[in-house]
Coordinates of C-alpha atoms and ligand atoms in Angstrom, one line a residue:
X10 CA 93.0 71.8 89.7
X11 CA 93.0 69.2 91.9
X12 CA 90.0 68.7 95.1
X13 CA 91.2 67.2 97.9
X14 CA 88.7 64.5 99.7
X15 CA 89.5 65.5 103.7
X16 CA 87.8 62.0 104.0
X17 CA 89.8 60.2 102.3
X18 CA 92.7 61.8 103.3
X19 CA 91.8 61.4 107.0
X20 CA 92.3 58.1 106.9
X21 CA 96.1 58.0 106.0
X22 CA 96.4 59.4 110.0
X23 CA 95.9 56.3 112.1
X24 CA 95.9 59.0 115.4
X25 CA 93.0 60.5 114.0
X26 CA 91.4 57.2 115.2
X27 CA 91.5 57.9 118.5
X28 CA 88.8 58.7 121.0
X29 CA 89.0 61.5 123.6
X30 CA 87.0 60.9 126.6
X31 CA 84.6 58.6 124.2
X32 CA 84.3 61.0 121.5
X33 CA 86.5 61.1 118.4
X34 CA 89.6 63.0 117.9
X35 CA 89.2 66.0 116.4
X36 CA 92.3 67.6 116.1
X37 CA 92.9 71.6 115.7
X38 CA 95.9 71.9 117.0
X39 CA 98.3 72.3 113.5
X40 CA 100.3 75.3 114.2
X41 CA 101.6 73.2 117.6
X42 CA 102.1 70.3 115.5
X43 CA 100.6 68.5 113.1
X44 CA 99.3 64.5 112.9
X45 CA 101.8 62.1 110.8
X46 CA 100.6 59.6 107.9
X47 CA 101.1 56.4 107.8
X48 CA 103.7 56.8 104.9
X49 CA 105.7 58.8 107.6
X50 CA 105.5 56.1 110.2
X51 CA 106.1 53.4 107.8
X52 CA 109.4 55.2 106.8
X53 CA 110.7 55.3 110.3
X54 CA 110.2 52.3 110.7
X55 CA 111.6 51.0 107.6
X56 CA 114.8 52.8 107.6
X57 CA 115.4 51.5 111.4
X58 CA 114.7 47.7 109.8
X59 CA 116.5 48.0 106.7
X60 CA 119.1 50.9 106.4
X61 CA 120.2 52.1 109.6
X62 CA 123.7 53.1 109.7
X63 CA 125.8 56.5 110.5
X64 CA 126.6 58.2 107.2
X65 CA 129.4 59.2 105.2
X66 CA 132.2 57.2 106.9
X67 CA 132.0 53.3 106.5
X68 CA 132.6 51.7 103.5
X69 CA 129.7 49.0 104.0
X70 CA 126.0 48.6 102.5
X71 CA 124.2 50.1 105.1
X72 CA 126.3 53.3 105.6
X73 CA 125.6 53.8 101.9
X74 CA 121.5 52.8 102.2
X75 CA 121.3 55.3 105.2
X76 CA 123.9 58.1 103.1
X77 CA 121.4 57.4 100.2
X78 CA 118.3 57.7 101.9
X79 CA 119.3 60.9 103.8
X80 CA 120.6 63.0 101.1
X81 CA 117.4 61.6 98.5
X82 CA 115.2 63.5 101.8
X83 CA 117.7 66.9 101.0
X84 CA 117.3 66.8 97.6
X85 CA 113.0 66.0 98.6
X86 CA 113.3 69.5 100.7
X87 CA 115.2 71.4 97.5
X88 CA 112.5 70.9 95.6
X89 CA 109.4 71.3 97.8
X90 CA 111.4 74.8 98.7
X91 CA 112.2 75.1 94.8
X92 CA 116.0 75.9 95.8
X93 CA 118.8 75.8 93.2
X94 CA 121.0 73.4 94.7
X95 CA 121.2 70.8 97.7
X96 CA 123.9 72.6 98.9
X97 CA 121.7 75.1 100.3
X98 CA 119.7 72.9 102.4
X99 CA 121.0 72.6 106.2
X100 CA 119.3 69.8 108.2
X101 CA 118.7 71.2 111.9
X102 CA 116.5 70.2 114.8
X103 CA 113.9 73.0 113.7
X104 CA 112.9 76.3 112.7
X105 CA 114.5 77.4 116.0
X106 CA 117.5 76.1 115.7
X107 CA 118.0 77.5 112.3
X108 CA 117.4 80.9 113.5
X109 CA 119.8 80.4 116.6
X110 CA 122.3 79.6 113.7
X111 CA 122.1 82.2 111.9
X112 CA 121.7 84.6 114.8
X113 CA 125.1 83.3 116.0
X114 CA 127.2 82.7 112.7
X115 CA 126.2 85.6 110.5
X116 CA 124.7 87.7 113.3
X117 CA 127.6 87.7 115.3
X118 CA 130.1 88.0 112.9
X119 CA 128.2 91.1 111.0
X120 CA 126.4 93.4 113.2
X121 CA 128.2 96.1 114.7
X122 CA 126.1 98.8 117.5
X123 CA 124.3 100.9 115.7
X124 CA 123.3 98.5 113.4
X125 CA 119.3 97.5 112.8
X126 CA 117.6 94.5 112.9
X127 CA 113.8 94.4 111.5
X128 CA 111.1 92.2 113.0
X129 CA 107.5 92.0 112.5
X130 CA 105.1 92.8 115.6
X131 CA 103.5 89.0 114.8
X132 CA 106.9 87.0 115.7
X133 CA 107.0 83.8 117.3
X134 CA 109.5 83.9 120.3
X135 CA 112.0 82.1 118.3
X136 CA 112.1 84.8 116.0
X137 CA 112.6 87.7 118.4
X138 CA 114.7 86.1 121.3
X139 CA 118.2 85.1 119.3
X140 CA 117.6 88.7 117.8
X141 CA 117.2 90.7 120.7
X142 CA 119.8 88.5 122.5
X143 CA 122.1 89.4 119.8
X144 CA 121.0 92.8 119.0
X145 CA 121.8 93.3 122.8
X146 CA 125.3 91.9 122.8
X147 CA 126.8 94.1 120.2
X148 CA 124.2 97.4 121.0
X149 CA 122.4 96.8 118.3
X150 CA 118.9 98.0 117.6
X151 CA 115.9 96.1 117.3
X152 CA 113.3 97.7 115.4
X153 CA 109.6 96.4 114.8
X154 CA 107.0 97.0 112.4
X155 CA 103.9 97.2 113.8
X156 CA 100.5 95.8 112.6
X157 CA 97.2 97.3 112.1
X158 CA 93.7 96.6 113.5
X159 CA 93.2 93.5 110.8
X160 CA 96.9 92.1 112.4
X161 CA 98.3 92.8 108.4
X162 CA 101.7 94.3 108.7
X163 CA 102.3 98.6 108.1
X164 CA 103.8 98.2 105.0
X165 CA 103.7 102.0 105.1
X166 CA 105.9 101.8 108.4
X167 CA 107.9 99.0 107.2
X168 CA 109.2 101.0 104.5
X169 CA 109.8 103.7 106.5
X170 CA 112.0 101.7 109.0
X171 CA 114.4 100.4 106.6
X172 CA 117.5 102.2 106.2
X173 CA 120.9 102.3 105.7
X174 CA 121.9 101.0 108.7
X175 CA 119.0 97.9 108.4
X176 CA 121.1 94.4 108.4
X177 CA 119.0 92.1 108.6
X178 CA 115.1 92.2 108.0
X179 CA 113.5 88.6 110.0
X180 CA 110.1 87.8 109.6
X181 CA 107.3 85.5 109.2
X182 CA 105.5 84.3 106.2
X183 CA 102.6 83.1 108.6
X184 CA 101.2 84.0 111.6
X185 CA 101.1 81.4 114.4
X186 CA 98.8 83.6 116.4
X187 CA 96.8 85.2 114.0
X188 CA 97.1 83.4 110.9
X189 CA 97.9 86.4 108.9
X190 CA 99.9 86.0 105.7
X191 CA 102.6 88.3 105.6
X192 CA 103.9 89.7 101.7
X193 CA 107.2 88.4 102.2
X194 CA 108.5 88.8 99.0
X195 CA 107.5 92.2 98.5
X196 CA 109.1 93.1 101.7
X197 CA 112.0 90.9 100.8
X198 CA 112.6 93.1 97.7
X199 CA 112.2 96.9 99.9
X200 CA 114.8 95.2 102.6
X201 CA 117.2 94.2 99.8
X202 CA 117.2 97.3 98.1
X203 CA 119.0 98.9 101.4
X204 CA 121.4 96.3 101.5
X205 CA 119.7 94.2 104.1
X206 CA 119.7 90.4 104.3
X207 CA 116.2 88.7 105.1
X208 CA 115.4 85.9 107.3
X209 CA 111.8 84.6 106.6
X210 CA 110.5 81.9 109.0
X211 CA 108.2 79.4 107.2
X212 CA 107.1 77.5 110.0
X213 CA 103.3 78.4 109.6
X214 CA 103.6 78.6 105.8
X215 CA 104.9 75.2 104.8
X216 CA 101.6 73.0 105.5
X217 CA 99.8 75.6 103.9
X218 CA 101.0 76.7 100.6
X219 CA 103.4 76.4 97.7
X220 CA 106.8 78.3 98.8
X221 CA 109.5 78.6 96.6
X222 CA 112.0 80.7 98.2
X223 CA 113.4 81.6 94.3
X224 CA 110.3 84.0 94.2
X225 CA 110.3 85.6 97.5
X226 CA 114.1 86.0 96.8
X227 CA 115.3 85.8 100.3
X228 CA 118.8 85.0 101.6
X229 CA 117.3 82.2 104.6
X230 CA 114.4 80.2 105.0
X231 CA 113.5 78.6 107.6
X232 CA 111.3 76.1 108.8
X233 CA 110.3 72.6 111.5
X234 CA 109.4 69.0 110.1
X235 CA 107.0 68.6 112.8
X236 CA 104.9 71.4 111.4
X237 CA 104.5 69.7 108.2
X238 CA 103.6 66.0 109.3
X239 CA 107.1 64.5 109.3
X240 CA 108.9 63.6 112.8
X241 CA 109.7 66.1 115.7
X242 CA 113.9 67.3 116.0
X243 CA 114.5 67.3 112.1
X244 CA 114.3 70.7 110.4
X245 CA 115.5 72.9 108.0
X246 CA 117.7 75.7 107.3
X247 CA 117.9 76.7 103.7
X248 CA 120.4 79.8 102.3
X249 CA 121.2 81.0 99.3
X250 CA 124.7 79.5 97.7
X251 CA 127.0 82.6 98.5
X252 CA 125.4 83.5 101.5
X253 CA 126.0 79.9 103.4
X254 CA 129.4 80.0 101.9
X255 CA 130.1 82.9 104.2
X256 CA 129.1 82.0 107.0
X257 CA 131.5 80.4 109.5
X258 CA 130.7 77.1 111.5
X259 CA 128.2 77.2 114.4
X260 CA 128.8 73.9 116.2
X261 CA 131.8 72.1 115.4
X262 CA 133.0 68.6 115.7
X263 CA 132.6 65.6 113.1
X264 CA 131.4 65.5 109.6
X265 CA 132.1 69.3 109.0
X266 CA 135.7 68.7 108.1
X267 CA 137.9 68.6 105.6
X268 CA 141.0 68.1 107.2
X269 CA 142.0 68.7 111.1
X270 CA 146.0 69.0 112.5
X271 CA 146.6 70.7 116.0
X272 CA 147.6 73.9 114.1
X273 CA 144.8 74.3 111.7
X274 CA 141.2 73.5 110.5
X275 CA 139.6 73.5 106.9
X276 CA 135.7 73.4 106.9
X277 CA 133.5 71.2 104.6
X278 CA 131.5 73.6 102.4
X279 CA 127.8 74.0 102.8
X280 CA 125.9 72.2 104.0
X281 CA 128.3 69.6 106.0
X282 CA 130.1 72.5 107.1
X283 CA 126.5 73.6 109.7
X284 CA 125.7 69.4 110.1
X285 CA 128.7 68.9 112.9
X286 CA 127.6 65.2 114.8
X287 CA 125.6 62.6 113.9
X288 CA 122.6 64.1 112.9
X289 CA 118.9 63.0 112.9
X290 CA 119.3 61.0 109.4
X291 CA 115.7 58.7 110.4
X292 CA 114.1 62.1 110.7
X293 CA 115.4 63.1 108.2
X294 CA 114.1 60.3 105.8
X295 CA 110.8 60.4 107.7
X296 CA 110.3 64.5 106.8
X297 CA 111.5 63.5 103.2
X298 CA 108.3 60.8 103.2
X299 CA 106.2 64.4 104.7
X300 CA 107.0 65.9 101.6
X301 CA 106.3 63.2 99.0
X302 CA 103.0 62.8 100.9
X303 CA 101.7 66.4 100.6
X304 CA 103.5 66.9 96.9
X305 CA 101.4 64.1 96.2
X306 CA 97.7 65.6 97.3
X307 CA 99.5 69.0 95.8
X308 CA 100.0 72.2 97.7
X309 CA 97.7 73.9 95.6
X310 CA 94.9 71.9 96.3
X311 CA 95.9 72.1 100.0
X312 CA 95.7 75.3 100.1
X313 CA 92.3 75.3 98.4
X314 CA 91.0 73.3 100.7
X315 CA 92.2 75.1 103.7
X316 CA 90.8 78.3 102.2
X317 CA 87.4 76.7 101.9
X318 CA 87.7 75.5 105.5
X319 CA 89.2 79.0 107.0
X320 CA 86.1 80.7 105.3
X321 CA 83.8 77.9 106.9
X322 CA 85.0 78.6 109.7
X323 CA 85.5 81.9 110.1
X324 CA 81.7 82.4 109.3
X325 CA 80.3 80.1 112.0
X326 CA 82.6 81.5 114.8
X327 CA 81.7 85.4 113.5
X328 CA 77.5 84.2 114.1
X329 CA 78.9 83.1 118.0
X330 CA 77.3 85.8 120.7
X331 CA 80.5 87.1 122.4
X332 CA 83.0 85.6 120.5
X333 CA 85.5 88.2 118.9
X334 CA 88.2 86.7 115.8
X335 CA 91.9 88.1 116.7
X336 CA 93.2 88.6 113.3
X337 CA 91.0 89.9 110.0
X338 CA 93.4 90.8 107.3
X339 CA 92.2 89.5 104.3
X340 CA 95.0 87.2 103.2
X341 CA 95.1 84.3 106.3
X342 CA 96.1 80.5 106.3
X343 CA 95.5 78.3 108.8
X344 CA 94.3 80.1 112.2
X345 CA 91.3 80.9 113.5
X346 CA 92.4 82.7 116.5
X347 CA 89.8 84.2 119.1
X348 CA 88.5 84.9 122.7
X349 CA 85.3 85.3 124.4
X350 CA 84.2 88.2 126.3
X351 CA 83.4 86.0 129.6
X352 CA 84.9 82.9 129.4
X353 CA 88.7 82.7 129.9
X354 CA 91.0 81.0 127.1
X355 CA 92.2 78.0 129.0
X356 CA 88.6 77.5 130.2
X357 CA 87.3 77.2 126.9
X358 CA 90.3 74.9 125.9
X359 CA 89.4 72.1 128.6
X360 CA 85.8 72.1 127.6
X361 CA 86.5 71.6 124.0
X362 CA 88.7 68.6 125.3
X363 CA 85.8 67.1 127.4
X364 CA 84.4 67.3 123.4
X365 CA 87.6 65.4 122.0
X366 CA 88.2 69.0 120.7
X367 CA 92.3 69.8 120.6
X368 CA 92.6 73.1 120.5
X369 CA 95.4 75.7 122.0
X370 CA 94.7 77.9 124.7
X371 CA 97.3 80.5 125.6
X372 CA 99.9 83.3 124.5
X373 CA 101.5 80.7 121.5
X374 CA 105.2 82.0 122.5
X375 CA 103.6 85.2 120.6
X376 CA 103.2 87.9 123.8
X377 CA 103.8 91.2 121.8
X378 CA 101.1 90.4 119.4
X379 CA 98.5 89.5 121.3
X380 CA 99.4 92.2 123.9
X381 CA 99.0 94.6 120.6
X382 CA 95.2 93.5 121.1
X383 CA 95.2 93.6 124.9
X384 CA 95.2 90.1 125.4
X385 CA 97.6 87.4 127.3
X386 CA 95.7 84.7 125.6
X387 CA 92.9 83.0 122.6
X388 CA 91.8 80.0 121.9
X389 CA 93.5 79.1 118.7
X390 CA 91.4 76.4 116.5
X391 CA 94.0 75.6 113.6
X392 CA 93.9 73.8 110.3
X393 CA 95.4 71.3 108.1
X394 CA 94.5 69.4 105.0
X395 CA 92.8 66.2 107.1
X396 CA 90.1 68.9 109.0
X397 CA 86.9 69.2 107.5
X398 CA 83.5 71.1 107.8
X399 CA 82.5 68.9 109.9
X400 CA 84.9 69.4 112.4
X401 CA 84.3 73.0 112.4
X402 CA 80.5 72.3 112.5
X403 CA 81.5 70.4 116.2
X404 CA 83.5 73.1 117.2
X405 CA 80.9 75.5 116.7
X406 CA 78.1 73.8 118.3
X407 CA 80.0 73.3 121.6
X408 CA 81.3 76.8 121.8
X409 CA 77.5 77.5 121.6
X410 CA 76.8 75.3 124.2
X411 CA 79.8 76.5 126.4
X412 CA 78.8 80.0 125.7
X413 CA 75.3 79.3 127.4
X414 CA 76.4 76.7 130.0
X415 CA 74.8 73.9 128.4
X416 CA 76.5 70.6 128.9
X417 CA 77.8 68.3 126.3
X418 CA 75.4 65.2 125.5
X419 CA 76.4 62.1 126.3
X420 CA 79.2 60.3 123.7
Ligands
PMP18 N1 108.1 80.2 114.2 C1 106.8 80.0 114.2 C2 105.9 81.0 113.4 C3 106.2 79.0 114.9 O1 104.9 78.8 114.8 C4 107.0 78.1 115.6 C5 106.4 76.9 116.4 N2 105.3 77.3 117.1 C6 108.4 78.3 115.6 C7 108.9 79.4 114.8 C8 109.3 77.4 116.3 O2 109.3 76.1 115.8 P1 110.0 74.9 116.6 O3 109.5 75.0 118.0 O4 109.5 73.7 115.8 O5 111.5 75.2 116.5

């Protein structure tokens, strides 16, 4: 297959031009968000120049440019998610939003006390709080498969959690802590054969690695634009055909209408019938241009690269005196998540800035999983397809210096 030149492809990021404190930007911050190409920008910018318009209503060229150019980005999302139809792809604000959707259309209108919602011990906050907000409401149960030392789900305990009164099985295909990568469509399968519906959030997977939600076989998907290197407050909720059909409106208003009197209401189908408002049709367009951009480099090749890179890394951080990886299990994308045993998270985040080093340094909206290792906080080093060796290589060498109190030389 394909090799993808990080050098090359480094320069198709204008930000990754900047200097920090008079060093160059080295940015390892992904799973927070990731850098946009130029293509992205350019897209923005374009549609604002030459096609802005609301869509749907106005008979005039503009409202058809913009209706064009929004629904060309669902139909770019179907097939980088290798969904059957476009009717099953929901634009949202993010993976958040998605799950607050579905938390309070399907949730709402299925779960009864007593029943059981499954989560993973590695989910974000947004994947735990609509759940156990909901679970709450109507006395359901939340139920949570633990991990082992490596930070791998108990697929022995997942199995044995499931049951007849399982609903709904939510979980990540990535860790944003840890960077594990969680068999989600082996656990898909064991949740549908109780009858449960699954939820998987891709918000850590997408940058990564090929997903086609027709092989993991579950009912939503789920994930942000920003996290893929298209705009901030556009994202995406994708469900299978019959399963969006069922579900009743979440925010109502405009565009999700067939036909309003003061006595009665018919809904749009999917998706219109979840879009209510003017929605974000530039970011739309602008995460449509994301997806050309990385189905153009492949996502096989990305996800070579990243491999390399995760391995490169993951090697000079293990030779570190007193540094200790959070999260071993042998199939990872994208994290390299650690603390040391003297030198506080947050600490070791600022010095790394003095570098031009962006890093995270803190709990990631991920508390139970890194209070499963005893820790409120790591440093969290994270990858795309633009990082290189070499960026790992500076990492390393100031974490060194750090470790023994050496200061940086001069830029
Ligand atoms: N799930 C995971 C695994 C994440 O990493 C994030 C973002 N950190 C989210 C959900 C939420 O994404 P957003 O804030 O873009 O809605």
């Amino acid at each position: 297959g394909s090799v993808l030149d990080a050098a090359t492809v480094r320069r198709d990021f204008p930000i990754l031009a900047e200097t920090i404190h008079g060093r160059p930007l080295i940015w390892l911050d992904n799973a927070a968000t990731t850098q946009k190409p130029q293509s992205v920008i350019d897209r923005l910018s374009t549609f604002y120049t030459h096609e802005n318009s609301n869509i749907h209503r106005a008979a005039h060229t503009l409202a058809a440019r913009a209706t064009d150019a929004y629904e060309a980005a669902r139909e770019k999302v179907r097939r980088f998610l290798g969904a059957s139809s476009v009717d099953e792809i929901v634009f949202v604000r993010g993976a958040t939003e998605a799950i607050n959707l579905v938390a309070q259309t399907w949730g709402s209108a299925t779960l009864r006390a007593g029943d059981e919602i499954v989560v993973t011990e590695l989910e974000h906050h947004a994947n735990i709080v609509p759940w156990k907000r909901l679970a709450d409401a109507v006395g359901a149960v939340l139920r949570v498969v633990p991990v082992d030392d490596s930070g791998q789900v108990r697929l022995d305990i997942y199995r044995a959690l499931l049951g007849p009164r399982t609903r709904l099985v939510a979980m990540t295909q990535v860790s944003n802590a840890l960077g594990t990568v969680v068999p989600v469509a082996e656990m898909t399968a064991l949740a549908h054969r109780v009858g449960a519906r699954v939820l998987v959030d891709g918000a850590q997977a997408v940058s990564h690695m090929a997903v086609d939600v027709r092989e993991i076989k579950c009912d939503w998907y789920v994930f942000s634009g920003h996290k893929v290197f298209g705009p901030t407050g556009i994202g995406v909720l994708y469900g299978t055909g019959d399963v969006l059909e069922a579900m009743a409106p979440w925010q109502s208003g405009g565009n999700m209408i067939a036909d309003v009197t003061f006595e009665r209401i018919v809904y749009q189908a999917p998706p219109a019938r979840f879009e209510a408002g003017t929605g974000n049709i530039a970011d739309a367009v602008g995460l449509g241009a994301a997806l050309d951009y990385v189905e153009a480099l492949g996502m096989d090749a990305i996800a070579r690269h990243e491999h390399g890179l995760l391995d490169y890394g993951t090697a000079l951080l293990r030779a570190i005196p007193g540094l200790r990886l959070i999260g071993t299990a042998s199939d990872k994308a994208g994290v390299l998540s650690f603390v040391f045993d003297d030198i506080p998270p947050l600490e070791v985040g600022r010095a790394l800035d003095r570098e031009g080093i962006a890093v995270r340094a803190g709990h990631h909206c991920a508390q139970p999983i890194l209070r499963r290792f005893g820790l409120e906080a790591t440093v969290r080093p994270s990858l795309a397809l633009y990082n290189s060796p070499s960026d790992l290589d500076a990492l390393a060498a100031a974490l060194r210096r750090l470790r023994v109190g050496q200061p940086a030389p001069a830029p």
